mmCIF file of C-alpha atoms and ligand atoms in Angstrom:
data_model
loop_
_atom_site.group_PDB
_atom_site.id
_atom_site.type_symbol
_atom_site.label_atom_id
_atom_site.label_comp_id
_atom_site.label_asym_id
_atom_site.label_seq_id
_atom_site.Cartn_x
_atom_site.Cartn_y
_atom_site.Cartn_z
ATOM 1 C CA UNK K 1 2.358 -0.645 18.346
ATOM 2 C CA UNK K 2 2.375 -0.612 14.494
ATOM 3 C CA UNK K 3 2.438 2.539 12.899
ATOM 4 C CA UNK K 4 0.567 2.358 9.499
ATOM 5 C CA UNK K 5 0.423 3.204 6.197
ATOM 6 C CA UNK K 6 -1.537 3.912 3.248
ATOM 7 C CA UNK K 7 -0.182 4.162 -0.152
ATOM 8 C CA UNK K 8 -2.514 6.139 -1.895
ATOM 9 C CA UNK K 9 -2.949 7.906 -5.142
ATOM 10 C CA UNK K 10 -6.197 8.560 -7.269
ATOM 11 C CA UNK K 11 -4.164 8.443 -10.578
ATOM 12 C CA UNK K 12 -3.854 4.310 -11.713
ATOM 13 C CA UNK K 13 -0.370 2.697 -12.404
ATOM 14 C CA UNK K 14 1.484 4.686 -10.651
ATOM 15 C CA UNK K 15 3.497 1.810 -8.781
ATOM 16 C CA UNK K 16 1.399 2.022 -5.393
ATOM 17 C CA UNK K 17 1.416 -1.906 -5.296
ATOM 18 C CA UNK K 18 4.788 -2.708 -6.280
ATOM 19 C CA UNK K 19 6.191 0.021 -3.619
ATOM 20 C CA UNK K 20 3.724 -1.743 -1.031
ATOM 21 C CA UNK K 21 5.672 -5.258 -2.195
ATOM 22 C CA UNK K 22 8.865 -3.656 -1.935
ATOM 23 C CA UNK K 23 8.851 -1.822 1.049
ATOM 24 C CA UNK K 24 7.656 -4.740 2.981
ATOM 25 C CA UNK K 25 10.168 -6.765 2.100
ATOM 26 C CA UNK K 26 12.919 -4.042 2.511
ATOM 27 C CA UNK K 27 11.888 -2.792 5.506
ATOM 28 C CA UNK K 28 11.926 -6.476 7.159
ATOM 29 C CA UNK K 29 15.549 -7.387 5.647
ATOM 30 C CA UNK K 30 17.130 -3.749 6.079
ATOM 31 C CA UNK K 31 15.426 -2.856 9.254
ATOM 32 C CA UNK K 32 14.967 -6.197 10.730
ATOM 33 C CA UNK K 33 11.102 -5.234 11.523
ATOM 34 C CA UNK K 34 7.642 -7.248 11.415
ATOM 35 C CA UNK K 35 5.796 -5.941 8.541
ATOM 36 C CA UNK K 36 2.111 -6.488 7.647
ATOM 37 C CA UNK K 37 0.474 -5.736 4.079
ATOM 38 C CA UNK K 38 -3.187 -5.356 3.597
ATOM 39 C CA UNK K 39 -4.228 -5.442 -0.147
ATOM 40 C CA UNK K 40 -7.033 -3.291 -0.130
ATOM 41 C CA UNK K 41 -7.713 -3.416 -3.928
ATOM 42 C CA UNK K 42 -10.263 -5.781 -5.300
ATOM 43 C CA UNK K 43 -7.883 -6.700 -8.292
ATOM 44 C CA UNK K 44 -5.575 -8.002 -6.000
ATOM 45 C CA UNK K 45 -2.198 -7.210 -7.168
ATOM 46 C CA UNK K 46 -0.200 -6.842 -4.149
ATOM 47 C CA UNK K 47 -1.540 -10.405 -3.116
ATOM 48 C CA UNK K 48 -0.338 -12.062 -6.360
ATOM 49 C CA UNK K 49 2.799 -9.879 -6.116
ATOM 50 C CA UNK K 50 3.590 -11.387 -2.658
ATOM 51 C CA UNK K 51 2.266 -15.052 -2.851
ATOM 52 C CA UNK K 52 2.783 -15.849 -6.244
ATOM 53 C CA UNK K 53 -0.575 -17.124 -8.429
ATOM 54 C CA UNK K 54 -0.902 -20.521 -7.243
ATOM 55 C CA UNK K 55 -0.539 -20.022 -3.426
ATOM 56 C CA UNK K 56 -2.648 -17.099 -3.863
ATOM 57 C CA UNK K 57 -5.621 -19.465 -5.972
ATOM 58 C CA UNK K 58 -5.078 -22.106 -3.537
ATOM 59 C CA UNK K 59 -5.852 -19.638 -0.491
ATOM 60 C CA UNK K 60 -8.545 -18.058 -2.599
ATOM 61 C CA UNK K 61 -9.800 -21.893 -3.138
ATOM 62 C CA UNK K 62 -9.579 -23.300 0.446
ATOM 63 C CA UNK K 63 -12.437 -20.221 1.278
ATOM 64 C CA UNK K 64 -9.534 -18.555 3.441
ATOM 65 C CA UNK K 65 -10.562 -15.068 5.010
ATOM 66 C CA UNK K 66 -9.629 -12.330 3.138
ATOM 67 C CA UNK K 67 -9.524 -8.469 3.659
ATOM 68 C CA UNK K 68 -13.063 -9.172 2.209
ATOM 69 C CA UNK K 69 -14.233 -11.174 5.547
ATOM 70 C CA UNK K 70 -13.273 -7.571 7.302
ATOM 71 C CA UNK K 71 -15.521 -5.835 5.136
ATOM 72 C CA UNK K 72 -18.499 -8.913 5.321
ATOM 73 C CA UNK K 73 -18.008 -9.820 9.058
ATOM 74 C CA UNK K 74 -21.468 -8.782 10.450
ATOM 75 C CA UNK K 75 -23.463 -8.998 7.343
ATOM 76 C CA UNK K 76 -25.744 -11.988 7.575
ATOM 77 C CA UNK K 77 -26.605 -14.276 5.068
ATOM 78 C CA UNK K 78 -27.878 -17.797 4.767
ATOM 79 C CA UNK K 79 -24.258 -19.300 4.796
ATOM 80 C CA UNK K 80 -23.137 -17.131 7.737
ATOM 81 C CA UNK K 81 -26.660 -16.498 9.837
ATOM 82 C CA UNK K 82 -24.941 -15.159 12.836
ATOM 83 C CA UNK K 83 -22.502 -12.868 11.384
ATOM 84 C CA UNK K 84 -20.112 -13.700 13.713
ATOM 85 C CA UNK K 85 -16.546 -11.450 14.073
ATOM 86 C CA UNK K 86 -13.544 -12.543 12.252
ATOM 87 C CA UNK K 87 -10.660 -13.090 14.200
ATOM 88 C CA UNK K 88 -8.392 -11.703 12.068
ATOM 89 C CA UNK K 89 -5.558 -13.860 12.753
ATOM 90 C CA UNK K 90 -7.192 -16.497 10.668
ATOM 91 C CA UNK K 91 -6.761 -14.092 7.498
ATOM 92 C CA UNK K 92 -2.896 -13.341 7.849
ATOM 93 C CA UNK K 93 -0.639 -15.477 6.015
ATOM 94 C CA UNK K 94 3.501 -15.226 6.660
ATOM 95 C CA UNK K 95 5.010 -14.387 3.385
ATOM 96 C CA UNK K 96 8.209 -14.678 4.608
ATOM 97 C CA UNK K 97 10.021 -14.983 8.060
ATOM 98 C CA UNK K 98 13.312 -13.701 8.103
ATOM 99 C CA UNK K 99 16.670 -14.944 10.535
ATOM 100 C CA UNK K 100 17.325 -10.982 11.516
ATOM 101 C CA UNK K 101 13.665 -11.374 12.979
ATOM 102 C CA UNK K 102 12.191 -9.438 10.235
ATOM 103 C CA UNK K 103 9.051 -10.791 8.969
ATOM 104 C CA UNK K 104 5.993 -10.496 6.303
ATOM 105 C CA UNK K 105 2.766 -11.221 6.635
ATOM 106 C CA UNK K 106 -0.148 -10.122 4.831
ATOM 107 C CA UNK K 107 -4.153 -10.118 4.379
ATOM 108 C CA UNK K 108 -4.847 -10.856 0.910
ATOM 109 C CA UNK K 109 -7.807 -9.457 -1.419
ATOM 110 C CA UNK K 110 -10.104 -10.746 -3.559
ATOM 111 C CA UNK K 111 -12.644 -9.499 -6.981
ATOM 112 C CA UNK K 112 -15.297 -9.903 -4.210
ATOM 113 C CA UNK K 113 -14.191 -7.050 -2.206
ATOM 114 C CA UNK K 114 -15.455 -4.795 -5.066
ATOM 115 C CA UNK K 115 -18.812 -5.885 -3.979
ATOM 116 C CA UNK K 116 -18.607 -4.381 -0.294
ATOM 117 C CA UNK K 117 -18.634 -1.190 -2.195
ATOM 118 C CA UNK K 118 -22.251 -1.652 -2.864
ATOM 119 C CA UNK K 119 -23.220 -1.797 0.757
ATOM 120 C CA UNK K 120 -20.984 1.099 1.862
ATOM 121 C CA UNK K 121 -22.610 2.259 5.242
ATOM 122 C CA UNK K 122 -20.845 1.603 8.649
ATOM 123 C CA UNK K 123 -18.240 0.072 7.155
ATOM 124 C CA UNK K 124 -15.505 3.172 7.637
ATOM 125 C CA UNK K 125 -13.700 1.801 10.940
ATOM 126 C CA UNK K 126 -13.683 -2.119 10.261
ATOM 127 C CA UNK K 127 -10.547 -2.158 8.981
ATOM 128 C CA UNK K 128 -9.094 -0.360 11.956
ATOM 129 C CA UNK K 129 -11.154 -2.244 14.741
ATOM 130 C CA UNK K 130 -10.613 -5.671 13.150
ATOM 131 C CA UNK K 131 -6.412 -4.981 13.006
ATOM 132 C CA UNK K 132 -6.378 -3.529 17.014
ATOM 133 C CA UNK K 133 -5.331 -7.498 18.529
ATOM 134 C CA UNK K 134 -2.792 -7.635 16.053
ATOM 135 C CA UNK K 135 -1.044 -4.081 15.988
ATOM 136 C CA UNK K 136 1.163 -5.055 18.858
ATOM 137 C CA UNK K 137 2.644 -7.618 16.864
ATOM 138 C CA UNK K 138 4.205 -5.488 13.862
ATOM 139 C CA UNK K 139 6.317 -2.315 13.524
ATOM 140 C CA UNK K 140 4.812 -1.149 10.415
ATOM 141 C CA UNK K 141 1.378 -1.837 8.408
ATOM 142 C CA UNK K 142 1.223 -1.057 4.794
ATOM 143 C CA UNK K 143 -1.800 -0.629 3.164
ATOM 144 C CA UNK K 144 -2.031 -1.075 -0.955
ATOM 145 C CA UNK K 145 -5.101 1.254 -1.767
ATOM 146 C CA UNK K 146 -7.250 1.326 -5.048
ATOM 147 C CA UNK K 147 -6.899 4.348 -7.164
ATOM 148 C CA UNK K 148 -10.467 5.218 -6.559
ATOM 149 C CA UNK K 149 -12.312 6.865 -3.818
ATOM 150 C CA UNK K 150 -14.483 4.587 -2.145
ATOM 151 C CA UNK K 151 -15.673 3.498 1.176
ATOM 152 C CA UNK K 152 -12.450 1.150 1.414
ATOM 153 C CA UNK K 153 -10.209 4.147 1.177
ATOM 154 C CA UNK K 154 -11.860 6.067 4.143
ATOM 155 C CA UNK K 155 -11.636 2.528 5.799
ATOM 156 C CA UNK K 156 -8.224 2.893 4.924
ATOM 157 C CA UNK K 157 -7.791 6.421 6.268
ATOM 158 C CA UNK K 158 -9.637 5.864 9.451
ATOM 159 C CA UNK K 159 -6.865 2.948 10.223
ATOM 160 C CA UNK K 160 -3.779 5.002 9.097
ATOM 161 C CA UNK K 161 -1.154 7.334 10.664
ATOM 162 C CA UNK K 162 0.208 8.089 7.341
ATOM 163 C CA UNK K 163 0.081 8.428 4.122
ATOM 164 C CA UNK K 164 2.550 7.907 1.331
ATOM 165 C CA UNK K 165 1.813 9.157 -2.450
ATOM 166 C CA UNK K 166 4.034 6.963 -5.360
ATOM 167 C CA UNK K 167 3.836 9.492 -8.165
ATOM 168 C CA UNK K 168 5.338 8.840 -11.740
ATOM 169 C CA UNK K 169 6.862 12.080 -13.844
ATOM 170 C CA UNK K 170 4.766 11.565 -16.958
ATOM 171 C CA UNK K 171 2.099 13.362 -18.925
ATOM 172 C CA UNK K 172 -1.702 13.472 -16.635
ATOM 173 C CA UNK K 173 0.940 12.870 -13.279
ATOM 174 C CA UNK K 174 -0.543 15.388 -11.050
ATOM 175 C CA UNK K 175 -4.552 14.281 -12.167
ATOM 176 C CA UNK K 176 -5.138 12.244 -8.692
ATOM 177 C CA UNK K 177 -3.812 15.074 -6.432
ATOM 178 C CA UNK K 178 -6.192 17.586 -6.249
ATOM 179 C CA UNK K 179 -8.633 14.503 -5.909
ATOM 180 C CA UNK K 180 -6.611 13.508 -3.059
ATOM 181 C CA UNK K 181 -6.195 16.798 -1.188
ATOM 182 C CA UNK K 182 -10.566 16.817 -1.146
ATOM 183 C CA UNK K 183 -10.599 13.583 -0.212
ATOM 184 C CA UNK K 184 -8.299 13.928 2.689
ATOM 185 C CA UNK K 185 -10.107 17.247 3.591
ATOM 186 C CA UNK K 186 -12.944 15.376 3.633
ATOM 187 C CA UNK K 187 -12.013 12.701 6.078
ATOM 188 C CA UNK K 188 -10.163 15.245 8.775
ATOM 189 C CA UNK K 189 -14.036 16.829 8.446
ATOM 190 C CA UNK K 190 -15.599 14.042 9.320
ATOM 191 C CA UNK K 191 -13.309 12.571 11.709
ATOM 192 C CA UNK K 192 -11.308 15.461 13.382
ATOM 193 C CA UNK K 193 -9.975 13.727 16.121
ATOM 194 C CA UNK K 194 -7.752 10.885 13.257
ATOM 195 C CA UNK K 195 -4.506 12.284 13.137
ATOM 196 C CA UNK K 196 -3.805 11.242 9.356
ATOM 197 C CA UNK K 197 -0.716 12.453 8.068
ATOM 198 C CA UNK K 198 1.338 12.945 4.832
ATOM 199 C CA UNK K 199 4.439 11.040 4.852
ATOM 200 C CA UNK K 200 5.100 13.278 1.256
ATOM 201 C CA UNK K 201 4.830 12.259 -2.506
ATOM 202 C CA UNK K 202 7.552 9.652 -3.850
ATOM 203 C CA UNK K 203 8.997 10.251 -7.453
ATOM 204 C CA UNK K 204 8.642 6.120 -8.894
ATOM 205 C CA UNK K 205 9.693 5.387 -12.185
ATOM 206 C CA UNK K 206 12.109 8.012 -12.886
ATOM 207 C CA UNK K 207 14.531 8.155 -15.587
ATOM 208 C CA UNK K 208 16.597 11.168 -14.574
ATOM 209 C CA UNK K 209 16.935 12.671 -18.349
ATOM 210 C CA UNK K 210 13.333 12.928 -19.958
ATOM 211 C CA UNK K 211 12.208 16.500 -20.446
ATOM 212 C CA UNK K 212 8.276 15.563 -19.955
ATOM 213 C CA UNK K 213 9.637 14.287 -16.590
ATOM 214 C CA UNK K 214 10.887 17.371 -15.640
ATOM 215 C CA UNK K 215 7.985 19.426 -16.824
ATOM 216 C CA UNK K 216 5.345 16.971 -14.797
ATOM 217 C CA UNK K 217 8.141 17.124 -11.482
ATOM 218 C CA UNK K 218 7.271 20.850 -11.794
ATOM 219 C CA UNK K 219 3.534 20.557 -11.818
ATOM 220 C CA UNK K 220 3.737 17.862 -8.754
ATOM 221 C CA UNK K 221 6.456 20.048 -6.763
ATOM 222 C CA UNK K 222 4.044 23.046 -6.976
ATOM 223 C CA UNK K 223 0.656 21.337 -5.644
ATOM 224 C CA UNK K 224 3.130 19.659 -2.638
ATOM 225 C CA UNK K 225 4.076 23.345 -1.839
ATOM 226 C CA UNK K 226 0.742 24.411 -1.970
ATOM 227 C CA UNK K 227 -0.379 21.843 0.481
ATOM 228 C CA UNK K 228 2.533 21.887 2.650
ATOM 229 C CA UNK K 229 3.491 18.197 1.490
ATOM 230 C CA UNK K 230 6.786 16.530 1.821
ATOM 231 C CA UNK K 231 8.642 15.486 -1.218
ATOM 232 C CA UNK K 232 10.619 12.601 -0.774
ATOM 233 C CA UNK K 233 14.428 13.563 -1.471
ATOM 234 C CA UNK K 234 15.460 10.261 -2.922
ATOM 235 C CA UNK K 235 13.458 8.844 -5.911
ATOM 236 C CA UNK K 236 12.572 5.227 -7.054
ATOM 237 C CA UNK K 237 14.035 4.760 -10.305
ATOM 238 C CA UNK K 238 12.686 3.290 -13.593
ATOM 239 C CA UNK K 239 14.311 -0.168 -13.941
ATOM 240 C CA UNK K 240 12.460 -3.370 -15.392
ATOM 241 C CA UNK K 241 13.407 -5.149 -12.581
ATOM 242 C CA UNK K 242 10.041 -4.234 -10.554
ATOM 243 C CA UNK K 243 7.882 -5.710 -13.132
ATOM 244 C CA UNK K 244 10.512 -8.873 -13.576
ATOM 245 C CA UNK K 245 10.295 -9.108 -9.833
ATOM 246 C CA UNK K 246 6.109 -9.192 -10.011
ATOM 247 C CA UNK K 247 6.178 -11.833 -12.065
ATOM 248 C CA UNK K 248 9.241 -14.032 -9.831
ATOM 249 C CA UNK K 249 7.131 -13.244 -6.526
ATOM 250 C CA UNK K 250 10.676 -11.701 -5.296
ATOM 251 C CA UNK K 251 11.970 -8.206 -3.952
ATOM 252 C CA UNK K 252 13.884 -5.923 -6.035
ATOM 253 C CA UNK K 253 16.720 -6.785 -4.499
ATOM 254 C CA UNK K 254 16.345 -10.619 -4.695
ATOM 255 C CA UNK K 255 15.122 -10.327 -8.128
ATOM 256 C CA UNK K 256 17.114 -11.999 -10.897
ATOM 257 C CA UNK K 257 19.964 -9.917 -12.482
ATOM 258 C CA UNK K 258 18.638 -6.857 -11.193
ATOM 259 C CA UNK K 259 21.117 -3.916 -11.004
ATOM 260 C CA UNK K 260 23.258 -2.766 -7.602
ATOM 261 C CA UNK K 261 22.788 0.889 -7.872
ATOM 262 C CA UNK K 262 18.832 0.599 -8.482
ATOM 263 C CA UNK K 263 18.838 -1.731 -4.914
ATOM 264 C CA UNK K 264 20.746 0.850 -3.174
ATOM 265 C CA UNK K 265 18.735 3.713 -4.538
ATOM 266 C CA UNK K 266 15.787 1.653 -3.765
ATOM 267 C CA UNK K 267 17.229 1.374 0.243
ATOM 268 C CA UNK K 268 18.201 5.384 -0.002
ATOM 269 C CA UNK K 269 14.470 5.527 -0.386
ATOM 270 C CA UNK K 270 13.220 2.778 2.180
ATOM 271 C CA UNK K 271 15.916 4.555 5.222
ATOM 272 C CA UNK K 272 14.434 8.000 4.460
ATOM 273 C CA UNK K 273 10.532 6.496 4.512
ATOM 274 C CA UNK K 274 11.220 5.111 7.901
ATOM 275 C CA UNK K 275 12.857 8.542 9.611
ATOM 276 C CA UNK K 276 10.199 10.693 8.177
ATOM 277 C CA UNK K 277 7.509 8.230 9.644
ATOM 278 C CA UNK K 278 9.556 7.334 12.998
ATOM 279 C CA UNK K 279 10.012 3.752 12.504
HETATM 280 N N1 ATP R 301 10.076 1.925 -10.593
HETATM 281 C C1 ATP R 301 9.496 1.221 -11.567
HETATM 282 N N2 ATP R 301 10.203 0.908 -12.691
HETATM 283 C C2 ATP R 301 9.628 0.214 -13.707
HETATM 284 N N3 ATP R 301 8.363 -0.225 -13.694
HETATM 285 C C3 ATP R 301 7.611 0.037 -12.598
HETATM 286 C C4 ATP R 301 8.138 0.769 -11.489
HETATM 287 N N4 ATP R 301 7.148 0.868 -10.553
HETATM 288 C C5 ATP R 301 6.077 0.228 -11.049
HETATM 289 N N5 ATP R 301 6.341 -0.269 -12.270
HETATM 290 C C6 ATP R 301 5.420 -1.015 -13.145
HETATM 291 O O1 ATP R 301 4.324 -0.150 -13.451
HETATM 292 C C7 ATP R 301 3.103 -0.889 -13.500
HETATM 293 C C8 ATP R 301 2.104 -0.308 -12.509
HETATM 294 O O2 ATP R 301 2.607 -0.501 -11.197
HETATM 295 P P1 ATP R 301 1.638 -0.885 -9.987
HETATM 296 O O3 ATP R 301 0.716 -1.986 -10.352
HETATM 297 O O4 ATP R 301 2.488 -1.037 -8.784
HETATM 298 O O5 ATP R 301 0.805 0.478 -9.901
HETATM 299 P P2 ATP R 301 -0.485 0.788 -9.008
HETATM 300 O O6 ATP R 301 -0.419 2.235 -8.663
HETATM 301 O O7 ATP R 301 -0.577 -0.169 -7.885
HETATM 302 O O8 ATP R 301 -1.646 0.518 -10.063
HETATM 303 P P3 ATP R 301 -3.248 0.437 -9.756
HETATM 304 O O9 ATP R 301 -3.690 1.861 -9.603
HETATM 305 O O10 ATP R 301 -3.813 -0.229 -10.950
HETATM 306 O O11 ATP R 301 -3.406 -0.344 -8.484
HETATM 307 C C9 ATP R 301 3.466 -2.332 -13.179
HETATM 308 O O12 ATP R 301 3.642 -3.038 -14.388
HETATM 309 C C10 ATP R 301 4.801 -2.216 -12.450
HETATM 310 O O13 ATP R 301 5.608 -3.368 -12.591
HETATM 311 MG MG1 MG R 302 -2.167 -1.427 -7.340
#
C-alpha cells in the first residue's frame, strides 16, 4: 500500500511543486519505486512541470479526467445527468516508466478545479476514496497542494499519512506556519481517528552564506521546536537548475548542465525523506 504525501505550505513560492516534480522522479530512479503525483492546485504547475505544455493542452483538450473529475464525480449536470463515479484509472497518465521498475504517473489539474471550491460540502474524503483501487499499485503518493486553505487541502489531509513543509530562508519565511499548525489542529479535531503526520520542514533554496537566511532559519527552527516538528538535516540548495529543469520537463538530475554536487545534495535529501517516512 502507498504511503502518501502532502507537500504543504500556506506561504506561495516556496518550491512545493518543483520538490513534488523532483521527488517523484528521484524517488523512482534512486529507489526504484512506483510513484504517483496528484496536482492538487488549480494553476496547475506540477502538471506542466511533468508533461510539458503541449501534452498537458492536448490532455486538457481531449476532455481527459482530471483531479477535477474527483472533485465533480457525483455532481449532476445536464452533460453528466447521472453523476456517475470516475474510475480513476482513466485520469492517471505514466510520465515515465523506468527499466529499474521505477515509475511515474500522475493525475493532472486544471483552472476548473478552482471552481469545486465554490461547492465545498462533502467533498473532504473524495480524494482519498477515489485513490483506494489504485493505492496497491504505488509505493509512494505525492500530493502538490495550493498555498491556501481550502476544502482541497482537507481533501488532501484526509488522504495523507504525511506531511512535508518546503520552506525557503528569506524575509516573511515563517508567515504560512502558524497558519498551518491551526489548520492541522483543525483537521485532527474533526477527524481524530486520521493519523496525519509531520514528515518535518525542508530548507529549499538555500544559499549557505546569506545573513537574512540565517536570521529567517532561526525564526523557522523555533516554531518546529515549539510544535515538536522535524527539521530535515539535509537542505535543497538554491541552484537555477530547478527552474531550467521546469521549463525542459526534466529532473534535476537529467536537466541540462546542471551541477553534480546540487544532484547529490538533492539525493542526500530524497534518502533521508524516505527513512523518516518508512519507504
Ligand atoms: N531549490 C531551488 N533553487 C532555485 N529555484 C527554485 C528552487 N526551488 C524552487 N525554485 C523556483 O522557485 C519558484 C517557485 O517554486 P514552486 O512553483 O515550486 O513553488 P510553490 O510553493 O509550488 O509555489 P505556489 O505556492 O505558487 O504553488 C519557481 O520558479 C521554481 O523554479
Ligand atoms: Mg505550486
Amino acid at each position: 500500500m502507498a504511503i502518501t504525501v502532502s507537500l504543504i505550505n500556506m506561504k506561495g513560492g516556496v518550491g512545493k511543486s518543483t520538490l513534488t516534480v523532483n521527488l517523484a522522479w528521484f524517488v523512482a530512479e534512486v529507489l526504484a519505486k512506483k510513484v504517483l503525483v496528484i496536482d492538487l492546485d488549480p494553476q496547475f504547475n506540477a502538471s506542466q512541470y511533468l508533461l510539458g505544455p503541449q501534452d498537458y493542452e492536448r490532455h486538457i483538450r481531449s476532455r481527459l479526467p482530471t483531479v477535477w473529475n474527483i472533485f465533480e464525480q457525483y455532481t449532476r449536470t445536464p452533460a453528466n445527468p447521472a453523476a456517475t463515479p470516475l474510475a480513476v484509472g482513466t485520469a492517471i497518465v505514466n510520465r515515465v516508466t523506468l527499466t529499474n521498475g521505477g515509475r511515474v504517473d500522475l493525475i493532472p489539474s486544471q483552472l476548473e478545479l478552482a471552481l469545486s471550491l465554490l461547492t465545498p460540502l462533502y467533498k473532504e474524503t473524495l480524494l482519498a476514496d477515489t485513490l483506494r483501487p489504485v493505492i496497491d499499485q504505488y509505493d509512494l503518493i505525492l500530493i502538490d497542494c495550493a498555498p491556501t486553505e481550502s476544502i482541497l487541502t482537507r481533501a488532501a489531509y484526509y488522504a495523507s499519512d504525511w506531511l512535508l513543509v518546503p520552506v525557503k530562508p528569506e524575509y516573511l519565511s515563517t508567515i504560512g506556519l502558524p497558519l498551518l499548525v491551526n489548520s492541522m489542529n483543525t483537521f485532527r479535531q474533526a477527524y481524530p481517528t486520521r493519523m496525519l503526520q509531520l514528515a518535518g520542514v525542508v530548507f529549499n533554496a538555500t544559499t549557505d552564506y546569506a545573513p537574512e537566511e540565517v536570521q529567517s532559519k532561526l525564526g523557522v527552527r523555533q516554531i518546529a521546536q515549539q510544535n515538536n516538528w522535524h527539521v530535515f538535516e539535509n537542505e535543497v540548495p538554491y541552484s537555477r537548475s530547478f527552474p531550467k529543469g521546469a521549463r525542459e520537463g526534466m529532473p534535476l538530475n537529467r536537466t541540462s548542465r546542471s551541477r553534480r554536487t546540487v544532484i547529490s545534495r538533492f539525493t542526500l535529501f530524497v534518502r533521508e525523506f524516505a527513512q523518516r517516512i518508512g519507504l
